[in-house]
mmCIF file with all atom_site columns, C-alpha atoms in Angstrom:
data_model
loop_
_atom_site.group_PDB
_atom_site.id
_atom_site.type_symbol
_atom_site.label_atom_id
_atom_site.label_alt_id
_atom_site.label_comp_id
_atom_site.label_asym_id
_atom_site.label_entity_id
_atom_site.label_seq_id
_atom_site.pdbx_PDB_ins_code
_atom_site.Cartn_x
_atom_site.Cartn_y
_atom_site.Cartn_z
_atom_site.occupancy
_atom_site.B_iso_or_equiv
_atom_site.pdbx_formal_charge
_atom_site.auth_seq_id
_atom_site.auth_comp_id
_atom_site.auth_asym_id
_atom_site.auth_atom_id
_atom_site.pdbx_PDB_model_num
ATOM 1   C CA . ALA N 1 1   ? -4.012  10.252  7.016   1.00 0.00 ? 1   ALA N CA 1
ATOM 2   C CA . THR N 1 2   ? -1.184  7.730   7.176   1.00 0.00 ? 2   THR N CA 1
ATOM 3   C CA . SER N 1 3   ? 0.913   9.594   4.624   1.00 0.00 ? 3   SER N CA 1
ATOM 4   C CA . MET N 1 4   ? 0.397   12.824  6.563   1.00 0.00 ? 4   MET N CA 1
ATOM 5   C CA . ALA N 1 5   ? 1.350   11.104  9.833   1.00 0.00 ? 5   ALA N CA 1
ATOM 6   C CA . THR N 1 6   ? 4.606   9.741   8.416   1.00 0.00 ? 6   THR N CA 1
ATOM 7   C CA . ASP N 1 7   ? 5.348   13.102  6.777   1.00 0.00 ? 7   ASP N CA 1
ATOM 8   C CA . LEU N 1 8   ? 4.938   14.733  10.168  1.00 0.00 ? 8   LEU N CA 1
ATOM 9   C CA . TRP N 1 9   ? 6.658   12.202  12.445  1.00 0.00 ? 9   TRP N CA 1
ATOM 10  C CA . GLY N 1 10  ? 8.836   10.076  10.156  1.00 0.00 ? 10  GLY N CA 1
ATOM 11  C CA . ASP N 1 11  ? 8.849   6.434   11.221  1.00 0.00 ? 11  ASP N CA 1
ATOM 12  C CA . ILE N 1 12  ? 5.475   5.399   12.672  1.00 0.00 ? 12  ILE N CA 1
ATOM 13  C CA . PRO N 1 13  ? 3.580   2.226   13.611  1.00 0.00 ? 13  PRO N CA 1
ATOM 14  C CA . TYR N 1 14  ? 1.814   0.989   10.504  1.00 0.00 ? 14  TYR N CA 1
ATOM 15  C CA . SER N 1 15  ? 0.673   -2.559  9.751   1.00 0.00 ? 15  SER N CA 1
ATOM 16  C CA . GLN N 1 16  ? 0.787   -3.593  13.417  1.00 0.00 ? 16  GLN N CA 1
ATOM 17  C CA . ALA N 1 17  ? -0.755  -0.388  14.745  1.00 0.00 ? 17  ALA N CA 1
ATOM 18  C CA . PHE N 1 18  ? -3.847  -0.850  16.914  1.00 0.00 ? 18  PHE N CA 1
ATOM 19  C CA . THR N 1 19  ? -3.219  -4.579  17.330  1.00 0.00 ? 19  THR N CA 1
ATOM 20  C CA . ALA N 1 20  ? -1.953  -4.596  20.923  1.00 0.00 ? 20  ALA N CA 1
ATOM 21  C CA . GLY N 1 21  ? -5.008  -6.588  21.966  1.00 0.00 ? 21  GLY N CA 1
ATOM 22  C CA . ASP N 1 22  ? -3.973  -9.425  19.647  1.00 0.00 ? 22  ASP N CA 1
ATOM 23  C CA . ALA N 1 23  ? -0.817  -10.326 21.550  1.00 0.00 ? 23  ALA N CA 1
ATOM 24  C CA . ILE N 1 24  ? 1.311   -8.978  24.379  1.00 0.00 ? 24  ILE N CA 1
ATOM 25  C CA . SER N 1 25  ? 4.257   -8.785  21.973  1.00 0.00 ? 25  SER N CA 1
ATOM 26  C CA . ARG N 1 26  ? 2.336   -6.155  20.005  1.00 0.00 ? 26  ARG N CA 1
ATOM 27  C CA . LEU N 1 27  ? 2.492   -3.667  22.877  1.00 0.00 ? 27  LEU N CA 1
ATOM 28  C CA . TYR N 1 28  ? 5.798   -2.593  21.386  1.00 0.00 ? 28  TYR N CA 1
ATOM 29  C CA . THR N 1 29  ? 4.867   -2.419  17.739  1.00 0.00 ? 29  THR N CA 1
ATOM 30  C CA . LYS N 1 30  ? 7.339   -2.088  14.933  1.00 0.00 ? 30  LYS N CA 1
ATOM 31  C CA . TYR N 1 31  ? 7.931   1.348   13.480  1.00 0.00 ? 31  TYR N CA 1
ATOM 32  C CA . TYR N 1 32  ? 8.023   1.531   9.688   1.00 0.00 ? 32  TYR N CA 1
ATOM 33  C CA . SER N 1 33  ? 10.059  3.970   7.629   1.00 0.00 ? 33  SER N CA 1
ATOM 34  C CA . GLN N 1 34  ? 8.406   6.523   5.388   1.00 0.00 ? 34  GLN N CA 1
ATOM 35  C CA . GLU N 1 35  ? 9.787   4.667   2.404   1.00 0.00 ? 35  GLU N CA 1
ATOM 36  C CA . GLU N 1 36  ? 8.167   1.387   3.477   1.00 0.00 ? 36  GLU N CA 1
ATOM 37  C CA . ILE N 1 37  ? 4.861   3.114   4.194   1.00 0.00 ? 37  ILE N CA 1
ATOM 38  C CA . TYR N 1 38  ? 4.715   5.070   0.941   1.00 0.00 ? 38  TYR N CA 1
ATOM 39  C CA . LYS N 1 39  ? 5.623   1.974   -1.107  1.00 0.00 ? 39  LYS N CA 1
ATOM 40  C CA . ASP N 1 40  ? 2.902   -0.036  0.611   1.00 0.00 ? 40  ASP N CA 1
ATOM 41  C CA . ILE N 1 41  ? 0.242   2.653   0.194   1.00 0.00 ? 41  ILE N CA 1
ATOM 42  C CA . LEU N 1 42  ? 1.112   3.060   -3.488  1.00 0.00 ? 42  LEU N CA 1
ATOM 43  C CA . ASP N 1 43  ? 1.006   -0.719  -4.016  1.00 0.00 ? 43  ASP N CA 1
ATOM 44  C CA . LYS N 1 44  ? -2.374  -0.929  -2.291  1.00 0.00 ? 44  LYS N CA 1
ATOM 45  C CA . LEU N 1 45  ? -3.738  1.873   -4.473  1.00 0.00 ? 45  LEU N CA 1
ATOM 46  C CA . VAL N 1 46  ? -2.577  -0.012  -7.591  1.00 0.00 ? 46  VAL N CA 1
ATOM 47  C CA . GLN N 1 47  ? -4.289  -3.185  -6.331  1.00 0.00 ? 47  GLN N CA 1
ATOM 48  C CA . ALA N 1 48  ? -7.497  -1.348  -5.422  1.00 0.00 ? 48  ALA N CA 1
ATOM 49  C CA . SER N 1 49  ? -7.684  0.342   -8.804  1.00 0.00 ? 49  SER N CA 1
ATOM 50  C CA . GLY N 1 50  ? -7.294  -3.009  -10.533 1.00 0.00 ? 50  GLY N CA 1
ATOM 51  C CA . LYS N 1 51  ? -10.005 -4.601  -8.435  1.00 0.00 ? 51  LYS N CA 1
ATOM 52  C CA . ILE N 1 52  ? -12.435 -1.716  -8.868  1.00 0.00 ? 52  ILE N CA 1
ATOM 53  C CA . GLY N 1 53  ? -11.766 -1.658  -12.610 1.00 0.00 ? 53  GLY N CA 1
ATOM 54  C CA . GLY N 1 54  ? -12.736 -5.329  -12.791 1.00 0.00 ? 54  GLY N CA 1
ATOM 55  C CA . ILE N 1 55  ? -16.133 -4.874  -11.140 1.00 0.00 ? 55  ILE N CA 1
ATOM 56  C CA . THR N 1 56  ? -19.309 -4.684  -13.142 1.00 0.00 ? 56  THR N CA 1
ATOM 57  C CA . LEU N 1 57  ? -22.316 -3.749  -11.072 1.00 0.00 ? 57  LEU N CA 1
ATOM 58  C CA . ASN N 1 58  ? -25.441 -5.830  -11.592 1.00 0.00 ? 58  ASN N CA 1
ATOM 59  C CA . GLU N 1 59  ? -28.839 -6.254  -9.972  1.00 0.00 ? 59  GLU N CA 1
ATOM 60  C CA . SER N 1 60  ? -27.630 -8.511  -7.154  1.00 0.00 ? 60  SER N CA 1
ATOM 61  C CA . ARG N 1 61  ? -28.505 -7.489  -3.618  1.00 0.00 ? 61  ARG N CA 1
ATOM 62  C CA . PRO N 1 62  ? -24.908 -6.574  -2.618  1.00 0.00 ? 62  PRO N CA 1
ATOM 63  C CA . HIS N 1 63  ? -24.555 -4.346  -5.653  1.00 0.00 ? 63  HIS N CA 1
ATOM 64  C CA . LYS N 1 64  ? -27.933 -2.694  -5.100  1.00 0.00 ? 64  LYS N CA 1
ATOM 65  C CA . VAL N 1 65  ? -27.080 -1.664  -1.539  1.00 0.00 ? 65  VAL N CA 1
ATOM 66  C CA . LEU N 1 66  ? -23.610 -0.403  -2.435  1.00 0.00 ? 66  LEU N CA 1
ATOM 67  C CA . GLY N 1 67  ? -24.897 3.099   -3.154  1.00 0.00 ? 67  GLY N CA 1
ATOM 68  C CA . ARG N 1 68  ? -26.593 3.337   0.233   1.00 0.00 ? 68  ARG N CA 1
ATOM 69  C CA . GLN N 1 69  ? -23.630 1.928   2.142   1.00 0.00 ? 69  GLN N CA 1
ATOM 70  C CA . ASP N 1 70  ? -20.989 4.046   0.415   1.00 0.00 ? 70  ASP N CA 1
ATOM 71  C CA . ILE N 1 71  ? -21.313 7.365   2.260   1.00 0.00 ? 71  ILE N CA 1
ATOM 72  C CA . LEU N 1 72  ? -18.457 8.981   0.353   1.00 0.00 ? 72  LEU N CA 1
ATOM 73  C CA . LEU N 1 73  ? -19.160 8.328   -3.342  1.00 0.00 ? 73  LEU N CA 1
ATOM 74  C CA . HIS N 1 74  ? -22.559 6.579   -3.266  1.00 0.00 ? 74  HIS N CA 1
ATOM 75  C CA . GLY N 1 75  ? -21.358 3.496   -5.138  1.00 0.00 ? 75  GLY N CA 1
ATOM 76  C CA . ASP N 1 76  ? -19.879 5.374   -8.087  1.00 0.00 ? 76  ASP N CA 1
ATOM 77  C CA . LEU N 1 77  ? -17.006 3.058   -9.053  1.00 0.00 ? 77  LEU N CA 1
ATOM 78  C CA . ASP N 1 78  ? -15.676 5.478   -11.679 1.00 0.00 ? 78  ASP N CA 1
ATOM 79  C CA . GLN N 1 79  ? -15.320 8.111   -8.956  1.00 0.00 ? 79  GLN N CA 1
ATOM 80  C CA . TRP N 1 80  ? -13.552 5.594   -6.697  1.00 0.00 ? 80  TRP N CA 1
ATOM 81  C CA . GLN N 1 81  ? -11.043 4.925   -9.480  1.00 0.00 ? 81  GLN N CA 1
ATOM 82  C CA . ARG N 1 82  ? -10.552 8.655   -10.006 1.00 0.00 ? 82  ARG N CA 1
ATOM 83  C CA . PHE N 1 83  ? -10.040 9.103   -6.272  1.00 0.00 ? 83  PHE N CA 1
ATOM 84  C CA . GLY N 1 84  ? -7.528  6.255   -5.975  1.00 0.00 ? 84  GLY N CA 1
ATOM 85  C CA . ASN N 1 85  ? -5.560  7.293   -9.055  1.00 0.00 ? 85  ASN N CA 1
ATOM 86  C CA . SER N 1 86  ? -5.487  10.940  -8.011  1.00 0.00 ? 86  SER N CA 1
ATOM 87  C CA . LEU N 1 87  ? -4.353  10.022  -4.513  1.00 0.00 ? 87  LEU N CA 1
ATOM 88  C CA . ARG N 1 88  ? -1.667  7.805   -6.013  1.00 0.00 ? 88  ARG N CA 1
ATOM 89  C CA . LEU N 1 89  ? -0.499  10.646  -8.259  1.00 0.00 ? 89  LEU N CA 1
ATOM 90  C CA . ARG N 1 90  ? -0.432  13.033  -5.302  1.00 0.00 ? 90  ARG N CA 1
ATOM 91  C CA . LEU N 1 91  ? 1.629   10.630  -3.193  1.00 0.00 ? 91  LEU N CA 1
ATOM 92  C CA . ALA N 1 92  ? 4.010   9.994   -6.109  1.00 0.00 ? 92  ALA N CA 1
ATOM 93  C CA . MET N 1 93  ? 4.558   13.729  -6.496  1.00 0.00 ? 93  MET N CA 1
ATOM 94  C CA . ARG N 1 94  ? 5.327   14.006  -2.780  1.00 0.00 ? 94  ARG N CA 1
ATOM 95  C CA . LEU N 1 95  ? 8.054   11.405  -3.316  1.00 0.00 ? 95  LEU N CA 1
ATOM 96  C CA . SER N 1 96  ? 9.537   13.062  -6.391  1.00 0.00 ? 96  SER N CA 1
ATOM 97  C CA . GLU N 1 97  ? 12.358  14.790  -4.477  1.00 0.00 ? 97  GLU N CA 1
ATOM 98  C CA . VAL N 1 98  ? 13.301  11.887  -2.189  1.00 0.00 ? 98  VAL N CA 1
ATOM 99  C CA . ALA N 1 99  ? 12.557  8.799   -4.311  1.00 0.00 ? 99  ALA N CA 1
ATOM 100 C CA . PRO N 1 100 ? 12.420  10.063  -7.891  1.00 0.00 ? 100 PRO N CA 1
ATOM 101 C CA . GLU N 1 101 ? 12.555  6.595   -9.480  1.00 0.00 ? 101 GLU N CA 1
ATOM 102 C CA . LEU N 1 102 ? 9.561   5.341   -7.512  1.00 0.00 ? 102 LEU N CA 1
ATOM 103 C CA . ALA N 1 103 ? 7.644   8.542   -8.142  1.00 0.00 ? 103 ALA N CA 1
ATOM 104 C CA . GLU N 1 104 ? 8.385   8.432   -11.857 1.00 0.00 ? 104 GLU N CA 1
ATOM 105 C CA . LEU N 1 105 ? 7.291   4.788   -12.080 1.00 0.00 ? 105 LEU N CA 1
ATOM 106 C CA . HIS N 1 106 ? 3.855   5.572   -10.634 1.00 0.00 ? 106 HIS N CA 1
ATOM 107 C CA . VAL N 1 107 ? 3.361   8.803   -12.558 1.00 0.00 ? 107 VAL N CA 1
ATOM 108 C CA . TRP N 1 108 ? 4.188   7.109   -15.867 1.00 0.00 ? 108 TRP N CA 1
ATOM 109 C CA . GLN N 1 109 ? 1.958   4.126   -15.078 1.00 0.00 ? 109 GLN N CA 1
ATOM 110 C CA . ILE N 1 110 ? -0.952  6.479   -14.474 1.00 0.00 ? 110 ILE N CA 1
ATOM 111 C CA . LEU N 1 111 ? -0.249  8.489   -17.625 1.00 0.00 ? 111 LEU N CA 1
ATOM 112 C CA . ASP N 1 112 ? 0.469   5.458   -19.841 1.00 0.00 ? 112 ASP N CA 1
ATOM 113 C CA . ASP N 1 113 ? -2.699  3.698   -18.672 1.00 0.00 ? 113 ASP N CA 1
ATOM 114 C CA . GLU N 1 114 ? -4.673  6.909   -19.188 1.00 0.00 ? 114 GLU N CA 1
ATOM 115 C CA . ALA N 1 115 ? -6.073  6.236   -15.741 1.00 0.00 ? 115 ALA N CA 1
ATOM 116 C CA . PRO N 1 116 ? -9.069  8.380   -14.855 1.00 0.00 ? 116 PRO N CA 1
ATOM 117 C CA . LEU N 1 117 ? -8.253  11.235  -12.469 1.00 0.00 ? 117 LEU N CA 1
ATOM 118 C CA . VAL N 1 118 ? -10.200 13.892  -10.597 1.00 0.00 ? 118 VAL N CA 1
ATOM 119 C CA . GLU N 1 119 ? -10.090 16.611  -13.242 1.00 0.00 ? 119 GLU N CA 1
ATOM 120 C CA . ASN N 1 120 ? -12.618 19.233  -12.162 1.00 0.00 ? 120 ASN N CA 1
ATOM 121 C CA . ASN N 1 121 ? -14.523 20.488  -9.134  1.00 0.00 ? 121 ASN N CA 1
ATOM 122 C CA . ASP N 1 122 ? -17.570 18.367  -9.970  1.00 0.00 ? 122 ASP N CA 1
ATOM 123 C CA . GLN N 1 123 ? -15.405 15.296  -9.337  1.00 0.00 ? 123 GLN N CA 1
ATOM 124 C CA . ASN N 1 124 ? -14.024 16.449  -5.976  1.00 0.00 ? 124 ASN N CA 1
ATOM 125 C CA . ILE N 1 125 ? -14.131 13.873  -3.215  1.00 0.00 ? 125 ILE N CA 1
ATOM 126 C CA . MET N 1 126 ? -15.659 15.103  0.027   1.00 0.00 ? 126 MET N CA 1
ATOM 127 C CA . LEU N 1 127 ? -17.820 13.833  2.816   1.00 0.00 ? 127 LEU N CA 1
ATOM 128 C CA . GLU N 1 128 ? -20.759 16.136  3.259   1.00 0.00 ? 128 GLU N CA 1
ATOM 129 C CA . SER N 1 129 ? -22.474 16.453  6.605   1.00 0.00 ? 129 SER N CA 1
ATOM 130 C CA . VAL N 1 130 ? -25.967 17.823  6.897   1.00 0.00 ? 130 VAL N CA 1
ATOM 131 C CA . ALA N 1 131 ? -27.152 19.491  10.067  1.00 0.00 ? 131 ALA N CA 1
ATOM 132 C CA . PRO N 1 132 ? -30.635 18.862  11.490  1.00 0.00 ? 132 PRO N CA 1
ATOM 133 C CA . ASP N 1 133 ? -31.833 22.104  9.900   1.00 0.00 ? 133 ASP N CA 1
ATOM 134 C CA . GLY N 1 134 ? -30.718 20.859  6.448   1.00 0.00 ? 134 GLY N CA 1
ATOM 135 C CA . THR N 1 135 ? -27.670 23.094  6.154   1.00 0.00 ? 135 THR N CA 1
ATOM 136 C CA . ALA N 1 136 ? -24.207 21.743  5.471   1.00 0.00 ? 136 ALA N CA 1
ATOM 137 C CA . ALA N 1 137 ? -22.041 21.319  8.552   1.00 0.00 ? 137 ALA N CA 1
ATOM 138 C CA . ASP N 1 138 ? -18.895 19.528  9.594   1.00 0.00 ? 138 ASP N CA 1
ATOM 139 C CA . ALA N 1 139 ? -18.850 17.089  12.510  1.00 0.00 ? 139 ALA N CA 1
ATOM 140 C CA . PHE N 1 140 ? -17.551 19.737  14.932  1.00 0.00 ? 140 PHE N CA 1
ATOM 141 C CA . ASN N 1 141 ? -20.363 22.143  14.124  1.00 0.00 ? 141 ASN N CA 1
ATOM 142 C CA . LEU N 1 142 ? -22.957 19.346  14.218  1.00 0.00 ? 142 LEU N CA 1
ATOM 143 C CA . ALA N 1 143 ? -21.848 18.471  17.754  1.00 0.00 ? 143 ALA N CA 1
ATOM 144 C CA . THR N 1 144 ? -22.036 22.135  18.725  1.00 0.00 ? 144 THR N CA 1
ATOM 145 C CA . MET N 1 145 ? -25.566 22.456  17.339  1.00 0.00 ? 145 MET N CA 1
ATOM 146 C CA . VAL N 1 146 ? -26.767 19.370  19.195  1.00 0.00 ? 146 VAL N CA 1
ATOM 147 C CA . SER N 1 147 ? -25.149 20.103  22.563  1.00 0.00 ? 147 SER N CA 1
ATOM 148 C CA . GLY N 1 148 ? -24.661 23.846  22.506  1.00 0.00 ? 148 GLY N CA 1
ATOM 149 C CA . SER N 1 149 ? -21.063 23.296  23.574  1.00 0.00 ? 149 SER N CA 1
ATOM 150 C CA . LYS N 1 150 ? -17.932 23.249  21.457  1.00 0.00 ? 150 LYS N CA 1
ATOM 151 C CA . THR N 1 151 ? -15.876 21.127  23.834  1.00 0.00 ? 151 THR N CA 1
ATOM 152 C CA . PHE N 1 152 ? -16.377 17.612  25.102  1.00 0.00 ? 152 PHE N CA 1
ATOM 153 C CA . ALA N 1 153 ? -14.674 15.272  27.519  1.00 0.00 ? 153 ALA N CA 1
ATOM 154 C CA . GLY N 1 154 ? -15.275 11.554  27.765  1.00 0.00 ? 154 GLY N CA 1
ATOM 155 C CA . GLU N 1 155 ? -16.579 9.857   30.905  1.00 0.00 ? 155 GLU N CA 1
ATOM 156 C CA . VAL N 1 156 ? -13.137 8.673   32.006  1.00 0.00 ? 156 VAL N CA 1
ATOM 157 C CA . MET N 1 157 ? -11.697 12.158  31.649  1.00 0.00 ? 157 MET N CA 1
ATOM 158 C CA . MET N 1 158 ? -14.634 13.728  33.492  1.00 0.00 ? 158 MET N CA 1
ATOM 159 C CA . ASN N 1 159 ? -14.255 11.226  36.356  1.00 0.00 ? 159 ASN N CA 1
ATOM 160 C CA . ILE N 1 160 ? -10.587 12.171  36.715  1.00 0.00 ? 160 ILE N CA 1
ATOM 161 C CA . MET N 1 161 ? -11.378 15.879  36.535  1.00 0.00 ? 161 MET N CA 1
ATOM 162 C CA . ASN N 1 162 ? -14.214 15.596  39.069  1.00 0.00 ? 162 ASN N CA 1
ATOM 163 C CA . ALA N 1 163 ? -12.039 13.641  41.496  1.00 0.00 ? 163 ALA N CA 1
ATOM 164 C CA . ALA N 1 164 ? -9.340  16.306  41.223  1.00 0.00 ? 164 ALA N CA 1
ATOM 165 C CA . GLN N 1 165 ? -11.876 19.166  41.406  1.00 0.00 ? 165 GLN N CA 1
ATOM 166 C CA . ASP N 1 166 ? -10.348 20.443  38.178  1.00 0.00 ? 166 ASP N CA 1
ATOM 167 C CA . PRO N 1 167 ? -11.235 24.126  37.597  1.00 0.00 ? 167 PRO N CA 1
ATOM 168 C CA . ARG N 1 168 ? -11.827 23.435  33.885  1.00 0.00 ? 168 ARG N CA 1
ATOM 169 C CA . ILE N 1 169 ? -14.934 21.333  34.524  1.00 0.00 ? 169 ILE N CA 1
ATOM 170 C CA . PRO N 1 170 ? -17.387 24.162  33.688  1.00 0.00 ? 170 PRO N CA 1
ATOM 171 C CA . VAL N 1 171 ? -15.964 24.347  30.169  1.00 0.00 ? 171 VAL N CA 1
ATOM 172 C CA . PHE N 1 172 ? -17.047 20.763  29.489  1.00 0.00 ? 172 PHE N CA 1
#
């Protein structure tokens, strides 16, 4: 999501984003360049791959619950490595026209290390949602099935709309 946000808007808040509650000075957070953001994401993917590659699951309690807590890949560390390496390759390719040296560095590291990648549809990474009736559904459709409505407004928004006698209230 961060790479898409910086692709769309250019410089964006990054490492200090969502930290305004930590200090008044953070109300005006620093904006980071796309270059800084991409470099950091790529570095973090390299670090994550190294850490995941160094893990051996055992019968300890934390390792046993990993599969239940990991809602995306159910504790499959090989799949996590494939995901991270494939994401890294994708981001490197996005950089190939604007930062060819950086892109080439990451692509060659992945190829030289013979890093595992998502190579077929069985290895696709996706979060599956299941509706109450057992059918697959995304979060939007799940909310629609539960409430019968496709649009929602939070309490604060509804209070403002009610006070203003907003004509859109029946939609929510």
